[in-house]
XYZ file of C-alpha atoms in Angstrom:
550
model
C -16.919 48.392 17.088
C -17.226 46.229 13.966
C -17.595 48.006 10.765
C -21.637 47.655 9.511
C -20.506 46.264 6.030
C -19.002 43.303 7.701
C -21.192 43.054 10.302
C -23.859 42.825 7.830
C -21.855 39.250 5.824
C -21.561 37.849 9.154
C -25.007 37.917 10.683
C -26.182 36.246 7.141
C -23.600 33.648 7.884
C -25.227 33.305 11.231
C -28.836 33.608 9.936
C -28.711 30.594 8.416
C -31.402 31.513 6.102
C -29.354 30.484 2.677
C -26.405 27.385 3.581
C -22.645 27.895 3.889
C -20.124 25.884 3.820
C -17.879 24.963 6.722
C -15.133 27.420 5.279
C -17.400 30.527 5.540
C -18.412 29.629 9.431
C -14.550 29.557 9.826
C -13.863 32.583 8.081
C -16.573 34.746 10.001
C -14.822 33.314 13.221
C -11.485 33.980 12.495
C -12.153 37.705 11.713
C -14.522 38.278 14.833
C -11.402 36.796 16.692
C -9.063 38.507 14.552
C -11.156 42.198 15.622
C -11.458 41.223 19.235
C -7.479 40.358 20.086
C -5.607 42.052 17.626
C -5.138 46.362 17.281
C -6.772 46.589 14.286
C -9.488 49.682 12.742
C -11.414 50.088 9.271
C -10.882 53.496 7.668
C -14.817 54.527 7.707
C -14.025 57.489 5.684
C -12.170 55.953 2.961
C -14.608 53.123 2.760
C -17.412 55.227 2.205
C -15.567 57.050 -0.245
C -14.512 53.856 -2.218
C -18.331 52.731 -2.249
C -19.744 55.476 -3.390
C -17.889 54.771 -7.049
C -20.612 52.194 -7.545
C -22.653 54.892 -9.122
C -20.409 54.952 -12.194
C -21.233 50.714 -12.641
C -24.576 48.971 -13.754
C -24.576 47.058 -10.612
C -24.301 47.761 -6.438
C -21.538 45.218 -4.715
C -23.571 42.088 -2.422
C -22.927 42.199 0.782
C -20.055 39.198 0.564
C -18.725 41.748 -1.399
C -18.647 44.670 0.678
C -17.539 42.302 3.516
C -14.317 41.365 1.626
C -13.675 44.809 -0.247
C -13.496 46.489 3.341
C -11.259 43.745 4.951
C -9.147 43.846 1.717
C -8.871 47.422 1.060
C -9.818 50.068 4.326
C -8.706 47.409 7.327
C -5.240 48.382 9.047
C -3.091 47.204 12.120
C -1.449 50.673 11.289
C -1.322 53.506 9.314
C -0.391 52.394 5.810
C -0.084 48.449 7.078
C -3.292 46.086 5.411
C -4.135 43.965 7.622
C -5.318 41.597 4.369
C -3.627 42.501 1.144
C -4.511 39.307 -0.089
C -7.467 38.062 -0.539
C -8.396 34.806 -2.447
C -11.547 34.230 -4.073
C -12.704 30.557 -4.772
C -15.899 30.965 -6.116
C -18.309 29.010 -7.821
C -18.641 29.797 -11.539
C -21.337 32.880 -12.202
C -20.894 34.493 -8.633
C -19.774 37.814 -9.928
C -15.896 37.602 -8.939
C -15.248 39.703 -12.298
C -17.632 42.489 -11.910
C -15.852 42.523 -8.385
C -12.686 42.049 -9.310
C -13.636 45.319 -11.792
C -14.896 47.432 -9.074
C -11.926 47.111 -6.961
C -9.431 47.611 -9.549
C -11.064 50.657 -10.839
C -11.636 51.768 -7.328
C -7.570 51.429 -6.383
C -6.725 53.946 -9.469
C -8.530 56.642 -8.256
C -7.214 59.723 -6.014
C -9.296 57.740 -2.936
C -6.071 55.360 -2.590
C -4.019 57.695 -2.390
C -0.998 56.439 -4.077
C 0.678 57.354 -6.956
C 1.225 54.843 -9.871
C -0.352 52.205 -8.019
C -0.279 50.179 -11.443
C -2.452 47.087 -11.560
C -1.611 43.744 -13.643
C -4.767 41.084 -14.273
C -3.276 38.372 -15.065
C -4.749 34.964 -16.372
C -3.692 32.331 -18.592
C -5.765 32.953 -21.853
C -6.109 36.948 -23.017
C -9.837 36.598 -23.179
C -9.690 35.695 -19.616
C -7.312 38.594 -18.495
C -9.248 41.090 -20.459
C -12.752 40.035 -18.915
C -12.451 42.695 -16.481
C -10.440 44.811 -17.626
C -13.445 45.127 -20.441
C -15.739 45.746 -17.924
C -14.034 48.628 -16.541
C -13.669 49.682 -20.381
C -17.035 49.056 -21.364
C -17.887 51.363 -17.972
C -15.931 54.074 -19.487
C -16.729 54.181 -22.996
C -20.532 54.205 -21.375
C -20.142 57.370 -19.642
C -17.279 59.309 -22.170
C -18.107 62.699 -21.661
C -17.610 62.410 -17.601
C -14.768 60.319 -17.200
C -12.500 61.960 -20.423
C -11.911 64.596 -17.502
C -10.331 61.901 -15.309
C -9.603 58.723 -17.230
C -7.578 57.731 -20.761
C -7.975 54.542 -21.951
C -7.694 52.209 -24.903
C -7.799 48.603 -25.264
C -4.939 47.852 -23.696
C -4.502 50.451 -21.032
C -6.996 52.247 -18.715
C -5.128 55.327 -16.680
C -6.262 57.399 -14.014
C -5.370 61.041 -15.028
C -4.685 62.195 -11.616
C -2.672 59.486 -9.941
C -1.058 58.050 -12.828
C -2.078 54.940 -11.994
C -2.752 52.205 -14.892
C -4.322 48.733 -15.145
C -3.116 46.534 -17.626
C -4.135 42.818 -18.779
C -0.978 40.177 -18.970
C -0.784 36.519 -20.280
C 2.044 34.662 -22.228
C 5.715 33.823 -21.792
C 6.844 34.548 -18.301
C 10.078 36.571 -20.190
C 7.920 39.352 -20.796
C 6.869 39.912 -17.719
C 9.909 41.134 -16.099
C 10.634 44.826 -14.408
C 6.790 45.371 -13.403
C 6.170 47.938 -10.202
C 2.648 47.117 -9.919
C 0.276 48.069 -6.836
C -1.625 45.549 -7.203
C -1.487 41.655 -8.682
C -4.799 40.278 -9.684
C -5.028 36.104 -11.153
C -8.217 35.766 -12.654
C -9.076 31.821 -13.014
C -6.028 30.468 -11.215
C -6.771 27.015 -11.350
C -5.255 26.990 -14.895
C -1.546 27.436 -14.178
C 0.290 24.404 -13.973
C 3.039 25.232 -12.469
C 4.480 28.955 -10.096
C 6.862 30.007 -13.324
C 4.436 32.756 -14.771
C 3.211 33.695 -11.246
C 6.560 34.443 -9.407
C 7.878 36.245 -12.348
C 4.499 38.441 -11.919
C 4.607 39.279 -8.284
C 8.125 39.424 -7.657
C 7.388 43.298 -8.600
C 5.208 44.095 -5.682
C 6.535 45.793 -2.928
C 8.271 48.439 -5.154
C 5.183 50.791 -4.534
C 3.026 51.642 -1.246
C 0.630 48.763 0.066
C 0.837 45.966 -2.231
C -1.980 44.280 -3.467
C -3.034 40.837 -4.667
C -6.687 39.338 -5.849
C -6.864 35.961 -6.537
C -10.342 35.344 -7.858
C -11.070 31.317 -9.405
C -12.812 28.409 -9.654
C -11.823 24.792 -8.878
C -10.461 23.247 -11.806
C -8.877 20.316 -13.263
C -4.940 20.976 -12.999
C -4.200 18.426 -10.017
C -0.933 19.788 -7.650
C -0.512 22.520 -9.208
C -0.945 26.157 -7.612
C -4.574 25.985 -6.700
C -4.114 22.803 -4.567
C -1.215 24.464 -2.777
C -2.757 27.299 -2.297
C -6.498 25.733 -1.471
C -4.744 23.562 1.272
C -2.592 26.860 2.718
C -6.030 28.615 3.199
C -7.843 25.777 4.903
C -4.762 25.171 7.596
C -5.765 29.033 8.174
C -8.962 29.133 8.628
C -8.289 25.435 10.698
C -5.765 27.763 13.125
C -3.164 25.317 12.191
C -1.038 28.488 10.704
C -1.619 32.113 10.814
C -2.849 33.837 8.135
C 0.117 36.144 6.992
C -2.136 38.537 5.637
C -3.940 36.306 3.435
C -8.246 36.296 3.539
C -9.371 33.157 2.595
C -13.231 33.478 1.282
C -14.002 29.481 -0.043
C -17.263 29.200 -1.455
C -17.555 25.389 -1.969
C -19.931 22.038 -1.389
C -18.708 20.461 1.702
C -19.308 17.242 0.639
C -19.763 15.479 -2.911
C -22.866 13.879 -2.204
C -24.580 17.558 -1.611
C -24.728 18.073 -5.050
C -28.151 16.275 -5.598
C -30.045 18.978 -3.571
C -29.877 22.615 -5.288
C -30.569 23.942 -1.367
C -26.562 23.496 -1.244
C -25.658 25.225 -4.008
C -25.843 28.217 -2.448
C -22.659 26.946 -0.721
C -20.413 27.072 -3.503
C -22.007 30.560 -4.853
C -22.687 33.870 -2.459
C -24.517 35.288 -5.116
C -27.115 32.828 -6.394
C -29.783 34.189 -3.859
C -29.279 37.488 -5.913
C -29.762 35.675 -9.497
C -33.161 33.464 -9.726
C -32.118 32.838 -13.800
C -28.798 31.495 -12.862
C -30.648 29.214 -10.502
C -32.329 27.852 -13.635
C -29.379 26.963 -15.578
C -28.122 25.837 -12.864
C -31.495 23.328 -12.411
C -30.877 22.929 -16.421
C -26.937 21.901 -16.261
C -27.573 19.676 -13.553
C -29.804 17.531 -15.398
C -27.051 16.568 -18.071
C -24.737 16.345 -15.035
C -26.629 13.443 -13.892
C -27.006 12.482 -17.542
C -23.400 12.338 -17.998
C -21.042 13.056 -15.602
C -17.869 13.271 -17.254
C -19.364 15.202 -20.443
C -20.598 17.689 -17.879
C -17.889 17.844 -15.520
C -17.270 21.313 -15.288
C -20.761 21.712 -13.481
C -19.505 19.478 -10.421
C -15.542 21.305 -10.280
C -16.331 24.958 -11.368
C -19.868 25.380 -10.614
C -19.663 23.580 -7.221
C -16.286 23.654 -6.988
C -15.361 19.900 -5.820
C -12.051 18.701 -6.481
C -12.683 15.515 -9.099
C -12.606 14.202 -12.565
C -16.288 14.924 -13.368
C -16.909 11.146 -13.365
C -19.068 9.295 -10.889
C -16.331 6.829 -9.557
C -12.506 7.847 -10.093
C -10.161 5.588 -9.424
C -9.351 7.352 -5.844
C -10.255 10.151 -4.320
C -7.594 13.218 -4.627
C -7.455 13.243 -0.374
C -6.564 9.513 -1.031
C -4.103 9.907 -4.021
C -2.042 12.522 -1.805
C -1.747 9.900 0.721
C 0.595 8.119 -1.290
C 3.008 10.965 -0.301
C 5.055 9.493 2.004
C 8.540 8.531 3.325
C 9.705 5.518 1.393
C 11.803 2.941 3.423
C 14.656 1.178 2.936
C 14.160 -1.223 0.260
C 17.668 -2.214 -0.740
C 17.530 -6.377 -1.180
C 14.036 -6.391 -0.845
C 11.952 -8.727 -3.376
C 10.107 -6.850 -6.100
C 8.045 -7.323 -8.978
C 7.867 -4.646 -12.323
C 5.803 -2.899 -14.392
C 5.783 -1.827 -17.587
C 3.395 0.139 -19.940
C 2.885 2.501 -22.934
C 0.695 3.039 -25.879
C 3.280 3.440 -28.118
C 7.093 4.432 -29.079
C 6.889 7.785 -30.116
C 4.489 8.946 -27.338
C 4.971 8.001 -23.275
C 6.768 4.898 -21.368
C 6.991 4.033 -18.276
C 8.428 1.394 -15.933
C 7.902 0.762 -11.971
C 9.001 -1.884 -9.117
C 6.511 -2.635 -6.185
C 7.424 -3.835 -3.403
C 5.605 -5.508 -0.301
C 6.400 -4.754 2.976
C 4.031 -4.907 6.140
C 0.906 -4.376 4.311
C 2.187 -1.401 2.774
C 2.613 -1.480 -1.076
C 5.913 0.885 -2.156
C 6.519 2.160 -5.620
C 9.306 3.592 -7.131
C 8.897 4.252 -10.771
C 10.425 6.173 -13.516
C 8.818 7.434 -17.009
C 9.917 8.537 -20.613
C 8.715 11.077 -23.233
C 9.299 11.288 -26.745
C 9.793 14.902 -27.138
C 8.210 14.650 -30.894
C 4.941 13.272 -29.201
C 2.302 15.098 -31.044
C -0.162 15.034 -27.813
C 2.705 16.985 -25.614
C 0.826 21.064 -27.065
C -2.486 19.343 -25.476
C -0.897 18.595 -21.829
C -1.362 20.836 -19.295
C 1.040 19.044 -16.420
C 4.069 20.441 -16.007
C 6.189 18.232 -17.638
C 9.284 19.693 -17.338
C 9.168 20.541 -13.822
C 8.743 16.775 -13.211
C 11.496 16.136 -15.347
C 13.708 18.342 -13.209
C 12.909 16.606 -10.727
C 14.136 13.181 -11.746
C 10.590 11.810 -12.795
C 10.781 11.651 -16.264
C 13.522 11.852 -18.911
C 12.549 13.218 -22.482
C 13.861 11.557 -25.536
C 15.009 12.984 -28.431
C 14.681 11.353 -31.613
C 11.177 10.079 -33.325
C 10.618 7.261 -30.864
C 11.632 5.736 -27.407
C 14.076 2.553 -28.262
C 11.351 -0.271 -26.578
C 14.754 -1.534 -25.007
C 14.735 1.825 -22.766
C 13.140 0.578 -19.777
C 15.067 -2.895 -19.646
C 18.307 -1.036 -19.178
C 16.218 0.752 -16.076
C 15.530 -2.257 -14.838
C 19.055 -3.397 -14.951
C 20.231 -0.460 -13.054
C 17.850 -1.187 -10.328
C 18.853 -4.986 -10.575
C 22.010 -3.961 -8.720
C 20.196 -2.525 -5.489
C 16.787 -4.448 -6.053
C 15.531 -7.997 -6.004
C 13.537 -7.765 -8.989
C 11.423 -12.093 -8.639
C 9.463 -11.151 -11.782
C 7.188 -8.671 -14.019
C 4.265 -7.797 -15.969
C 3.522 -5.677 -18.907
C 0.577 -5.604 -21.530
C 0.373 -8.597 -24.058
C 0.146 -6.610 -26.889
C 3.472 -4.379 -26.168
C 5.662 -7.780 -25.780
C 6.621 -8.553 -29.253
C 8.881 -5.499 -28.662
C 10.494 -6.398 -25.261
C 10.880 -9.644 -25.839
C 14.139 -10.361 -26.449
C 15.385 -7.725 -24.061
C 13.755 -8.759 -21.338
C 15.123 -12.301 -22.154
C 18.411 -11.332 -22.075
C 17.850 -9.566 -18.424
C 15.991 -12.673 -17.306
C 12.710 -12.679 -17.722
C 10.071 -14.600 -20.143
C 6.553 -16.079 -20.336
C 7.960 -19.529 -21.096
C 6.224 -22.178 -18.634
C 8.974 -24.255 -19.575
C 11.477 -21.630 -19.011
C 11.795 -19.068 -15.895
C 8.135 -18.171 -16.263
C 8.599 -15.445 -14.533
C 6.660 -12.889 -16.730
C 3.233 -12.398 -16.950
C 1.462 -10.897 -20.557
C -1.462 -9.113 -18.915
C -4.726 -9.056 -20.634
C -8.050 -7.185 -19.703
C -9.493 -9.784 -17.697
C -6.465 -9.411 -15.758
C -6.827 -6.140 -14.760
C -10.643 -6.731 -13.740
C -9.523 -9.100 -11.482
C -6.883 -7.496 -9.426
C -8.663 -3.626 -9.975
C -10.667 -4.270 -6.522
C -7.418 -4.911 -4.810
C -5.992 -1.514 -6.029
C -8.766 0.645 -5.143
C -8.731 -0.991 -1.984
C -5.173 0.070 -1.222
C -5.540 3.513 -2.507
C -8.806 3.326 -0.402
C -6.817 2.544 2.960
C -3.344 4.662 2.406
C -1.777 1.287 1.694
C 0.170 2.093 -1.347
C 3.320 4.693 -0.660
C 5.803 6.207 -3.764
C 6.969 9.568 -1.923
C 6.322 13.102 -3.462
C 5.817 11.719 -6.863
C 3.762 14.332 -8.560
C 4.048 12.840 -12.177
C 2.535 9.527 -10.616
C -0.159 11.330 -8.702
C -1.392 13.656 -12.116
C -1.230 9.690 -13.967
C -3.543 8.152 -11.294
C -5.650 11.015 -10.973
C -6.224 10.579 -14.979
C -7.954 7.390 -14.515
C -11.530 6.325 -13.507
C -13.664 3.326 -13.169
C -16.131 1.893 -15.711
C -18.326 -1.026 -15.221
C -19.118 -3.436 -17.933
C -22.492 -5.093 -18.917
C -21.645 -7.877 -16.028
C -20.072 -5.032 -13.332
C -17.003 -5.992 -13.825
C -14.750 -3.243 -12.889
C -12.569 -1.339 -15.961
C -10.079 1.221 -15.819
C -10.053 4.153 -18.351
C -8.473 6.867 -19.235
C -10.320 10.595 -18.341
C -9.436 12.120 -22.030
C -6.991 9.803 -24.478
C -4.939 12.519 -25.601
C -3.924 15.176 -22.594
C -4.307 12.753 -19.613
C -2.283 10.396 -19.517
C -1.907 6.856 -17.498
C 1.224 4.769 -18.307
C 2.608 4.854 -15.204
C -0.367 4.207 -13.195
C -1.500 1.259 -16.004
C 2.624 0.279 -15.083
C 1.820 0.050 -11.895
C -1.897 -1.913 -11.998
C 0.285 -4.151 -14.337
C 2.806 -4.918 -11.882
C -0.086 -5.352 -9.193
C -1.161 -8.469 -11.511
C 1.768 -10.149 -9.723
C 1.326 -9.164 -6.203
C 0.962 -13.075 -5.214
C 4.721 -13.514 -5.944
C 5.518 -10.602 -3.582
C 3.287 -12.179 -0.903
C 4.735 -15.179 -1.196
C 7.767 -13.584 -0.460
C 7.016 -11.368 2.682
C 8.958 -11.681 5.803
C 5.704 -12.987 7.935
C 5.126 -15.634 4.956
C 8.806 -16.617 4.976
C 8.601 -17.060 9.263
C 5.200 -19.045 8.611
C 7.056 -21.165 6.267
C 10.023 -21.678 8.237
C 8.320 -23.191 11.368
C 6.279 -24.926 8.768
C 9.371 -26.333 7.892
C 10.864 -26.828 11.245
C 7.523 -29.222 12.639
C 7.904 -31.243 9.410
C 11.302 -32.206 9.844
C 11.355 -32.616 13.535
C-alpha cells in the first residue's frame, strides 16, 4: 500500500489542477512502477516521527515536500538499504529548496535517525550560499534557546546534536581543505555554479565511512555550460526516460518544457511546486517578467533560474545548447583533405585562437586550438574551467605579458604537414601583426600575389552569419568533444541592426569569451574555396572536362 504522503504528490500530479512539466509525469510513473515491481516499504513509524519536528520551524513542509522527504529518508529495499539516498532538486528560484533542505538536515541529527555522528556538510560555492541553511536551522535554535540548550550546541559555524553527536557544518573554498571528512550526509546547495567535479569529488569521496549515506542536491539552472549540472541534468532525464536505471538517484525537475511557455504565467507553476502556496511571489514573478520582455539579456536570470531553461537570457543565441552539443561527434579522417583557417583575438595579452575547416559531404569539420596569456587580467572573472581544457589539449597558457602574434602561424605550420591548408581568414584589424608571418608560410591578401587570404570585415560576417546558424541549425558542423569550443559558441548571440542584418556579439565582454568561435565564423568567410574543392565538385568538373575535350 502506498504511503499517504506520496500518494498525496501524485494524485496532484494527476489532478491536473496546477501544470507540470513532462519530468514530474515521469517521475510519479517511475515510482508507482518502482512500488509495484520492486520489494520495497516506507518506515511509517519513523516518518511520522521525522514530521512531527516541524513544530520546532515557522513553516509545515508542501506536499512535494513530504513526497520527496519520505522517498529520500524512510523508503528501504531492506533494513538499513535507501532505496533513494540521493535526491536532486532542480527547482525554480523561490520554491523553498532551503527551508527544505533545513528541515531535513536538522531532522537527520536527531536520535530519530538513529545513527551516531551522522555529520552533515552543505556545501556551495560562495559562504553566503552554504550558510543559507545552515542559518535557518540557527536562526530556529537561537528562537527557541531555552528548549533546545537541553539537546542542541551550536555556534556559527557548528550546530551539534547533544545526543547523537551528530554535527552539520557549512564548506566552500579550496578543495585541499576538504580532505578526511566522514560525513552522513552531502548536501550542494546551488550546484549549477561549479565549473568543473574538483571541489565535489574531494567532498563526497568521504561518504560511505558512516551508516546510510546521504546526498541533497538542491539548484537552479544556471549559466555554467558542460559543467556538472548539464551532466548531471542529462543523467536524470535518461532515468526518468528508462534509458538507465536510477542507481538510487530521485530525480524531482521542476522546469518549463518548452521556451516559448514562458509568455503565459499558467506555466510557471511548472518550474516551481510551491508558487500555488505563495500568491506574493506570483507578483514578482508578474513584476520580473515585465523587464524580462523588456530586456532579455539584462534579465536573464528570470528565464534560467526562475524557469529554469537552459540559455543565455537573450532572445536569439547563436544556437541552441541541444544544437551546440551536436557538434560532439566522431571526426573523420581528414589527412590530405583541403582546408581553409581561422584566426582571431582581441588582443596579445588576453586570448588567441586558430582553427581549420574542412568540407566534406555536407558536413563542416573543425579542429581548432586556442592560447591564453596567463597575465590576462579577465582570467579571476571566468568561470570555465580553463585548466581542465588545457589538460585536455585545448588550450595552451602562455607565460610572459603577451602571446607572440607569430604563435598561431607556427600551428598552422604543424598542421601544414598532415593538412591541405588552400587559404585563410582573420579580422582586418589584427593583420598588421601577422603579416609577415603568414607571408612567409604562404599566405597574403595581394590580388597580384597568391591572394589567398581574406581581411574580414563586419559586412563579412553579416553575410555568411545565415549560413552558420544554418549549420549549427541542422547538426552540419562536427569538432568532437571540444568543450572549450562549445563554452566559446555558447558565449555568442545574435543582434539585428537597424536594416536586420544579422550581428554576432559577445554575451558579457569580459568573462565570456568568443575567439575561437569568431576563428571559426572567420574561416567560414571562405567556405566557397572549400566548395570549390569538394570531391562531388571535382567529379562535376571532371566530366565537365571530359565532354569538352571529346
Amino acid at each position: 500500500m502506498m504511503n499517504s504522503n506520496i500518494q498525496e504528490y501524485i494524485n496532484i500530479v494527476k489532478n491536473g489542477e496546477f501544470l507540470v512539466c513532462n519530468e514530474q509525469i515521469l517521475l510519479v510513473k517511475h515510482v508507482e512502477n518502482c512500488f509495484e515491481n520492486e520489494n520495497i516499504y516506507v518506515d511509517e513509524e519513523q516518518l511520522e516521527k521525522y514530521l512531527n519536528l516541524q513544530k520546532y520551524f515557522n513553516f509545515d513542509l508542501f506536499p512535494w515536500e513530504k513526497f520527496v522527504f519520505t522517498l529520500h529518508n524512510c523508503t528501504y529495499s531492506a533494513p538499513g538499504i535507501l532505496r533513494w539516498p540521493k535526491l536532486i532538486l532542480i527547482l525554480g528560484r523561490g520554491s523553498g529548496k532551503n527551508g527544505y533542505l533545513a528541515f531535513e538536515d536538522f531532522a537527520l541529527t536527531t536520535p530519530v535517525n538513529g545513527i551516531r555522528k551522522y555529520d552533515i556538510d552543505i556545501c556551495a560555492t560562495s559562504e553566503d550560499q552554504a550558510k543559507c541553511s545552515f542559518m535557518d536551522i540557527h536562526e530556529m535554535l537561537e528562537s527557541r534557546k531555552n528548549k533546545m540548550q537541553k539537546h542542541f550546541k551550536w555556534n556559527l559555524t557548528e550546530i551539534t546534536n547533544l545526543k547523537t553527536n551528530s554535527t552539520i557544518r557549512y564548506r566552500t573554498s579550496n578543495p585541499k581543505t576538504k580532505d578526511g571528512g566522514r560525513p552522513g550526509k552531502v548536501d550542494f546547495d546551488e550546484y549549477h555554479a561549479y565549473e568543473n567535479y574538483k571541489l565535489i569529488d574531494v567532498i563526497t569521496t568521504g561518504l560511505g565511512k558512516v551508516a546510510m549515506p546521504r546526498m541533497t542536491i538542491a539548484t537552479t539552472m544556471g549559466d555554467i555550460r558542460d559543467g556538472p549540472l548539464d551532466h548531471l541534468l542529462e543523467d536524470m532525464l535518461s532515468i526518468l526516460n528508462g534509458v538507465i536505471p536510477d542507481n538510487g538517484q530521485l530525480p524531482f525537475i521542476c522546469r518549463l518544457d518548452d521556451d516559448k511557455e514562458i509568455d503565459d504565467e499558467k506555466n510557471w507553476h511548472k518550474a516551481n511546486p510551491s508558487l500555488r502556496y505563495f500568491p506574493y511571489l506570483l507578483n514578482e514573478l508578474r513584476s520580473e517578467y515585465i523587464n524580462y520582455k523588456r530586456d532579455h539579456l539584462g534579465n536573464s536570470a528570470f528565464k534560467t533560474k526562475r524557469m529554469n531553461r537552459i540559455g543565455s537570457g537573450v532572445a536569439e543565441p547563436v544556437a541552441k545548447w541541444e544544437d551546440i552539443k551536436q557538434t560532439n561527434r566522431p571526426i573523420i579522417d581528414l589527412n590530405g583533405r583541403p582546408c581553409v583557417f581561422g584566426i582571431d583575438y582581441t588582443k596579445t595579452t588576453d586570448f588567441m585562437s586558430c582553427g581549420l575547416l574542412f568540407l566534406v559531404d555536407k558536413n563542416y569539420y573543425w579542429l581548432t586550438h586556442s592560447w591564453i596569456c596567463s597575465q590576462s587580467r579577465d582570467l579571476s572573472r571566468i568561470r570555465a574551467p580553463l585548466r581542465d581544457f588545457e589538460s585536455r589539449g585545448l588550450l595552451t597558457f602562455v607565460d610572459g605579458n603577451e602571446i607572440d602574434p607569430e604563435t598561431p602561424v607556427f600551428w598552422l605550420m604543424n598542421q601544414m604537414k598532415n593538412y591541405r591548408i588552400i587559404g585563410g581568414a582573420l579580422d582586418s584589424y589584427r593583420y598588421s601583426l601577422l603579416k609577415k608571418p603568414l607571408a612567409a608560410l604562404g599566405f597574403d591578401c595581394d590580388k597580384k600575389g597568391r591572394n589567398n587570404l581574406k581581411m574580414v570585415r563586419p559586412s563579412d560576417i553579416m553575410q555568411i552569419a545565415p549560413t552558420i546558424t544554418r549549420t549549427f541549425a541542422n547538426h552540419n558542423i562536427i569538432w568532437g568533444d571540444d568543450a572549450l569550443m562549445r563554452w566559446y559558441t555558447n558565449n555568442v548571440v545574435i543582434k539585428y541592426d537597424k536594416k536586420s542584418n544579422m550581428l554576432f556579439e559577445k554575451v558579457e565582454a569580459k568573462s565570456r569569451k568568443t575567439d575561437g568561435f569568431f576563428a571559426l565564423a572567420h574561416a567560414f568567410t571562405q567556405n566557397e574555396k572549400l566548395d570549390r574543392y569538394s570531391p562531388k565538385r571535382m567529379q562535376i568538373a571532371s566530366k565537365l572536362m571530359d565532354v569538352y575535350t571529346c
